[in-house]
Short mmCIF file of N, CA and C in Angstrom, two decimals:
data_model
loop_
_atom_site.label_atom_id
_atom_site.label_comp_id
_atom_site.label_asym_id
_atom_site.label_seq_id
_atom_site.Cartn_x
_atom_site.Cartn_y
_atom_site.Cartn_z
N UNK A 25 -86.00 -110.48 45.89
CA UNK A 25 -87.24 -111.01 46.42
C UNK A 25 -88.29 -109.90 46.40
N UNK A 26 -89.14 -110.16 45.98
CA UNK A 26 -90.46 -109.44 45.56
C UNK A 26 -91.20 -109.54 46.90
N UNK A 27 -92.11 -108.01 47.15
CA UNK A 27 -92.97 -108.99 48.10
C UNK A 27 -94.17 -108.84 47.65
N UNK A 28 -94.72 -110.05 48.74
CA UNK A 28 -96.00 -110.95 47.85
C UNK A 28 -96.98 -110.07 49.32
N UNK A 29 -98.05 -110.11 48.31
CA UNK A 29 -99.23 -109.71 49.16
C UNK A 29 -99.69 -110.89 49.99
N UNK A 30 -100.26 -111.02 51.00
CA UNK A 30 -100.91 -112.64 52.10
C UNK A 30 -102.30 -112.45 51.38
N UNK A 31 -102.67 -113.80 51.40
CA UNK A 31 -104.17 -114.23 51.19
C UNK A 31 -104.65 -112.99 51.77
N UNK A 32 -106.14 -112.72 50.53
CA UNK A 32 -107.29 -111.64 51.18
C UNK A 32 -106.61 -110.31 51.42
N UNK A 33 -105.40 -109.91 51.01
CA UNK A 33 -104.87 -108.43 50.55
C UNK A 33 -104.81 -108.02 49.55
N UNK A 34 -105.22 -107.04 49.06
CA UNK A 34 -105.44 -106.87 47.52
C UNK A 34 -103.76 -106.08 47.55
N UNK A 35 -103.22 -105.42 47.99
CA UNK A 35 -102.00 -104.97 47.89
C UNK A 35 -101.92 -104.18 49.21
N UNK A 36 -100.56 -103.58 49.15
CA UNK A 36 -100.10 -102.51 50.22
C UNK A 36 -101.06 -101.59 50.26
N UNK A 37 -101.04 -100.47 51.71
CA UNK A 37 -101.92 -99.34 51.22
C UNK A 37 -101.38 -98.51 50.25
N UNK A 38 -102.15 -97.88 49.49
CA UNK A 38 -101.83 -97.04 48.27
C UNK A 38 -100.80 -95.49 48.85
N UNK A 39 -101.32 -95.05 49.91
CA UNK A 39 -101.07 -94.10 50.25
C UNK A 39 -98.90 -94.40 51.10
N UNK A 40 -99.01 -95.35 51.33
CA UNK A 40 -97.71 -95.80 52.04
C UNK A 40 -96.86 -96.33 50.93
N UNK A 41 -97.14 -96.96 49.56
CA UNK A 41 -96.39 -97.32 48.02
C UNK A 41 -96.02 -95.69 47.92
N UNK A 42 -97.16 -94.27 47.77
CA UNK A 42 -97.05 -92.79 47.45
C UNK A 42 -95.87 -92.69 48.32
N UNK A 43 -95.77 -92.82 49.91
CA UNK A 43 -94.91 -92.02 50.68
C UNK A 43 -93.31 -92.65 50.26
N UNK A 44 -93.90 -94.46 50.53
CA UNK A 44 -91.94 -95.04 50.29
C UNK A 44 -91.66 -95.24 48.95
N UNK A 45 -92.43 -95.57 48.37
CA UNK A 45 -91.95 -95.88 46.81
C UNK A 45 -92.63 -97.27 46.40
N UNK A 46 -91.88 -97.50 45.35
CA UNK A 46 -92.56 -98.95 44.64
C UNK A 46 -92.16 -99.80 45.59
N UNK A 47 -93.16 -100.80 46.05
CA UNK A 47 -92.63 -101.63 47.37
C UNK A 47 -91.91 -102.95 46.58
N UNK A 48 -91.94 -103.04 45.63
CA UNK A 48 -91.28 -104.18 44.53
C UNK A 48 -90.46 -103.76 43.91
N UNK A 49 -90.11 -102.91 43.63
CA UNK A 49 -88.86 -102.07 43.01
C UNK A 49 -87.65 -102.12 44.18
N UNK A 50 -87.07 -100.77 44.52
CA UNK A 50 -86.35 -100.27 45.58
C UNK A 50 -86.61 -100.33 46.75
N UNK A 51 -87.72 -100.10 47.18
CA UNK A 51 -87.71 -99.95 48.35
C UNK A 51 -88.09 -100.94 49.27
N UNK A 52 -88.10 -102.42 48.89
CA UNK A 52 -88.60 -103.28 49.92
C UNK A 52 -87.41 -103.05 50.64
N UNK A 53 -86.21 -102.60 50.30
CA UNK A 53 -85.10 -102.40 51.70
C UNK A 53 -85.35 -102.36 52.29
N UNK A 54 -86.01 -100.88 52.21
CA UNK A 54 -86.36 -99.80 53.17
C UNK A 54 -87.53 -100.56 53.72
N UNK A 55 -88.40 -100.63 53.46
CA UNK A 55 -89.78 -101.77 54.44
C UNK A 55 -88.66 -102.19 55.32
N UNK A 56 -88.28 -103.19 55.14
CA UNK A 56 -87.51 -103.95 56.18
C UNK A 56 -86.46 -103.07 56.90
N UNK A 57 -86.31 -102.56 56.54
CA UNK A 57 -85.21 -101.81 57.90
C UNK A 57 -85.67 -100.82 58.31
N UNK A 58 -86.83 -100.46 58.07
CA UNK A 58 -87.72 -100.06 59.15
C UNK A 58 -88.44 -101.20 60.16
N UNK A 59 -88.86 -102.07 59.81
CA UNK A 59 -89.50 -103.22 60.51
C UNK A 59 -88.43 -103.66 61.38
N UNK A 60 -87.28 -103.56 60.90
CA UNK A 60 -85.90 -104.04 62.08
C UNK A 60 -85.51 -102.76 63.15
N UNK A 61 -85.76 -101.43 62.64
CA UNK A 61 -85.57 -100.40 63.26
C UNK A 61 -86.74 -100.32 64.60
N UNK A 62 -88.07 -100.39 64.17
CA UNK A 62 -88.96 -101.16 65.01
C UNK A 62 -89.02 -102.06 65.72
N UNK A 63 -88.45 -103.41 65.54
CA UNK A 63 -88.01 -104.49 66.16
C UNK A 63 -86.54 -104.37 67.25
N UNK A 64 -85.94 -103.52 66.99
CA UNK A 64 -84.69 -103.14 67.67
C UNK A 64 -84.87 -102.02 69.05
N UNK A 65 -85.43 -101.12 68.03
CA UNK A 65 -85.51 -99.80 69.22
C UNK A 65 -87.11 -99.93 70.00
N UNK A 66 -88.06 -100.40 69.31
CA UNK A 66 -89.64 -100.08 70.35
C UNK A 66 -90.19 -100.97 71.14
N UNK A 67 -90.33 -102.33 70.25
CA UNK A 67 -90.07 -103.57 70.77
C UNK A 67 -89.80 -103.99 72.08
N UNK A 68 -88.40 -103.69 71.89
CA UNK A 68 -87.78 -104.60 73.76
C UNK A 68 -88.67 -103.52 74.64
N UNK A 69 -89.22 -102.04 74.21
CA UNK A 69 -89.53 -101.60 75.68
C UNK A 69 -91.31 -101.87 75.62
N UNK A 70 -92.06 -102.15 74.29
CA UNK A 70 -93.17 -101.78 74.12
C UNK A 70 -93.39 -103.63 73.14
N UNK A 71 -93.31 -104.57 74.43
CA UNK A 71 -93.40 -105.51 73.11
C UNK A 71 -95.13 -106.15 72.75
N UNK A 72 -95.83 -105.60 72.26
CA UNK A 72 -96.93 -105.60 72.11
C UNK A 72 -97.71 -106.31 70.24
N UNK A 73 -96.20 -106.72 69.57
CA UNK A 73 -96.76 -107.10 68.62
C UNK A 73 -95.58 -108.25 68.94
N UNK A 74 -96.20 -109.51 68.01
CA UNK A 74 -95.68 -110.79 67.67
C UNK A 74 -94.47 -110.49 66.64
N UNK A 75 -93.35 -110.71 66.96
CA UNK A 75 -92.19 -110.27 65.66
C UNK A 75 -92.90 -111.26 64.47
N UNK A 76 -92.84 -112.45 64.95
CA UNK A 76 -93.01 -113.24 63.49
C UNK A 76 -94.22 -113.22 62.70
N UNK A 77 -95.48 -112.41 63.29
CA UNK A 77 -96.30 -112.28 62.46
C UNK A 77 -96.33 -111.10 62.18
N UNK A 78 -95.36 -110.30 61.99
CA UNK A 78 -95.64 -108.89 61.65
C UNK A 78 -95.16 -108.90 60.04
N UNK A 79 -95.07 -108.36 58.66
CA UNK A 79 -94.76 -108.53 57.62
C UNK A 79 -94.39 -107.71 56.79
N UNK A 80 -94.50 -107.30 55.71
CA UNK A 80 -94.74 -106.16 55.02
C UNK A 80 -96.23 -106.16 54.29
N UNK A 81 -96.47 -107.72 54.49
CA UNK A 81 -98.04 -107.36 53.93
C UNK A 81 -98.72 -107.64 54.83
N UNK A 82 -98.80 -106.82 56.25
CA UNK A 82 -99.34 -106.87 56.76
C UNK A 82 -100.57 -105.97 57.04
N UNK A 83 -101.67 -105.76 57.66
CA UNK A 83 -102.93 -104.86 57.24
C UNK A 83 -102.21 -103.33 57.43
N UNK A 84 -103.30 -102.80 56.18
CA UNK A 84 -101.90 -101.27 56.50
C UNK A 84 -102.00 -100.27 57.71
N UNK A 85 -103.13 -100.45 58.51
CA UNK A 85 -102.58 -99.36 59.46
C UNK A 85 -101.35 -100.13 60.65
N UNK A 86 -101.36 -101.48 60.17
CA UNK A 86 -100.46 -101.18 61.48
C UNK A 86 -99.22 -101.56 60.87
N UNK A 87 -99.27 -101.73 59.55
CA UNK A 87 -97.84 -101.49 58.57
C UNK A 87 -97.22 -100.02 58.40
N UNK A 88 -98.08 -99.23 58.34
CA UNK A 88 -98.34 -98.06 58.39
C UNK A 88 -97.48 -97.25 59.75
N UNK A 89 -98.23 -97.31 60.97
CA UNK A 89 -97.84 -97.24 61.75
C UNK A 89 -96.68 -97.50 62.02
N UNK A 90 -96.09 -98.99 62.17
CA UNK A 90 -94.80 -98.97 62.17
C UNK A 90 -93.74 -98.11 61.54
N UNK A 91 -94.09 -98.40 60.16
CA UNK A 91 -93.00 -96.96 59.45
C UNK A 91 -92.91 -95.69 59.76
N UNK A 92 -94.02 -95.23 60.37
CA UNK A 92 -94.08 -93.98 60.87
C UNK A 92 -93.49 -93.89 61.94
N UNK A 93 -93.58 -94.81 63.02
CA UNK A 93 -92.16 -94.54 64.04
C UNK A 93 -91.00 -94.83 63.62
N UNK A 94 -90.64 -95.93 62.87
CA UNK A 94 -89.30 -95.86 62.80
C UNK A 94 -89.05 -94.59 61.82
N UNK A 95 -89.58 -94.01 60.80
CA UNK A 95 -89.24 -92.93 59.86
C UNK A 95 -88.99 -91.98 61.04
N UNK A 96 -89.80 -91.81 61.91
CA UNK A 96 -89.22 -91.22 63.51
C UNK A 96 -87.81 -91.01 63.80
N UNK A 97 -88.08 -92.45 64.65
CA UNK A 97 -86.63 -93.05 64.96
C UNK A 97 -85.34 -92.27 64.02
N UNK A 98 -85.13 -92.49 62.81
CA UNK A 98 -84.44 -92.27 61.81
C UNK A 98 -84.11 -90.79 61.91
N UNK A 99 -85.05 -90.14 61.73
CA UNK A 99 -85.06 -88.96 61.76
C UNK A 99 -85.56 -88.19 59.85
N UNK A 100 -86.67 -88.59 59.66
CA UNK A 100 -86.77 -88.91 58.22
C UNK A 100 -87.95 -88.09 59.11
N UNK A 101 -87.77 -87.12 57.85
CA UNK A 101 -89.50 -86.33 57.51
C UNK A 101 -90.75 -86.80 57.00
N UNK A 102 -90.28 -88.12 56.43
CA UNK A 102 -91.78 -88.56 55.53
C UNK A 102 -92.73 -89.27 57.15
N UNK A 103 -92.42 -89.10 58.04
CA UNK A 103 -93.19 -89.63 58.84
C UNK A 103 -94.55 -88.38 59.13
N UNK A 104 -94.18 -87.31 58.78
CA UNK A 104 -95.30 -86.68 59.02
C UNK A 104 -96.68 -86.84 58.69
N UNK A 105 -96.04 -87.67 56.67
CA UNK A 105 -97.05 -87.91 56.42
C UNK A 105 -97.24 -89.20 56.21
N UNK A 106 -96.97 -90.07 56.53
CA UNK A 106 -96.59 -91.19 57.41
C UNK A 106 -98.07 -91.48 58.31
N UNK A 107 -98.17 -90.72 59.38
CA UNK A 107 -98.35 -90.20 60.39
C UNK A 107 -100.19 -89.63 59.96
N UNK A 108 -100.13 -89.19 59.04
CA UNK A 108 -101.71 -89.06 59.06
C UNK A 108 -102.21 -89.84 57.70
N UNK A 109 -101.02 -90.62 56.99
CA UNK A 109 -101.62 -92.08 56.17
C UNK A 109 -102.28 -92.55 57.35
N UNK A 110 -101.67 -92.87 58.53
CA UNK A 110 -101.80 -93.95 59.48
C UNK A 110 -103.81 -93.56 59.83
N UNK A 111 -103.70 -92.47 60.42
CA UNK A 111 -104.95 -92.07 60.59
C UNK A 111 -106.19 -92.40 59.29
N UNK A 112 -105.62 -91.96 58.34
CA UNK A 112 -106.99 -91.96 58.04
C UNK A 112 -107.39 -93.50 57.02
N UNK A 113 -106.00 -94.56 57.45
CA UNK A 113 -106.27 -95.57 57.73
C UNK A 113 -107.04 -96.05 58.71
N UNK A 114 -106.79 -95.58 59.90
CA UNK A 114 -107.88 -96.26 61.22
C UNK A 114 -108.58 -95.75 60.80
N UNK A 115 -109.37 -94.33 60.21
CA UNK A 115 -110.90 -93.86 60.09
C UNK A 115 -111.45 -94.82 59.19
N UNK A 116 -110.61 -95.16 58.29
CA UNK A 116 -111.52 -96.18 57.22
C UNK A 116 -111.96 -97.38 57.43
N UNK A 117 -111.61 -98.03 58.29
CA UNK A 117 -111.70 -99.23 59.23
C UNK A 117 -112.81 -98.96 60.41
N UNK A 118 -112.99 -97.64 60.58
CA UNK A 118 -113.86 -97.65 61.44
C UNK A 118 -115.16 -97.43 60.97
N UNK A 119 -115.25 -96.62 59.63
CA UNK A 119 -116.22 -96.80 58.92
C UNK A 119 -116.74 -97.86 58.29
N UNK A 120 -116.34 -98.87 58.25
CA UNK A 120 -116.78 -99.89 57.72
C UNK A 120 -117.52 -100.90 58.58
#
């Protein structure tokens, strides 16, 4: 299963395809078991997002975001940069 971009997304952010990989290739795994790693561990204490509308094509800072805690969680280094994708995702959003 491929994933599909939602209406009005032109694709993933560019900078989060750089950190995990081709999101249509290998690594939609990995998307998702981070999104379950998220859903498992932050969730029950911090439940502040809707499970069922959360996605992989979902807007990227807060796709973004997520991976960056669970790459956390995990104990995975790419969250560092993870971690200031996320940022200068919100700056771009705020510039607009």
């Amino acid at each position: 299963m491929a994933l599909e971009v939602a209406p009005g997304v032109s694709s993933l952010p560019s900078g989060l395809t750089q950190v995990l990989g081709d999101p249509n290739a290998k690594d939609q795994a990995g998307i998702q078991r981070r999104l379950s790693i998220y859903f498992t561990n932050i969730h029950p204490s911090w439940p502040i997002l809707q499970p069922s509308m959360v996605t992989p094509e979902s807007p990227g800072p807060l796709i973004t975001s997520i991976m960056t805690l669970a790459s956390w969680l995990e104990g995975d280094q790419d969250h560092l940069t993870l971690f200031d994708l996320a940022l200068d995702e919100i700056e771009e959003i705020k510039l607009v």
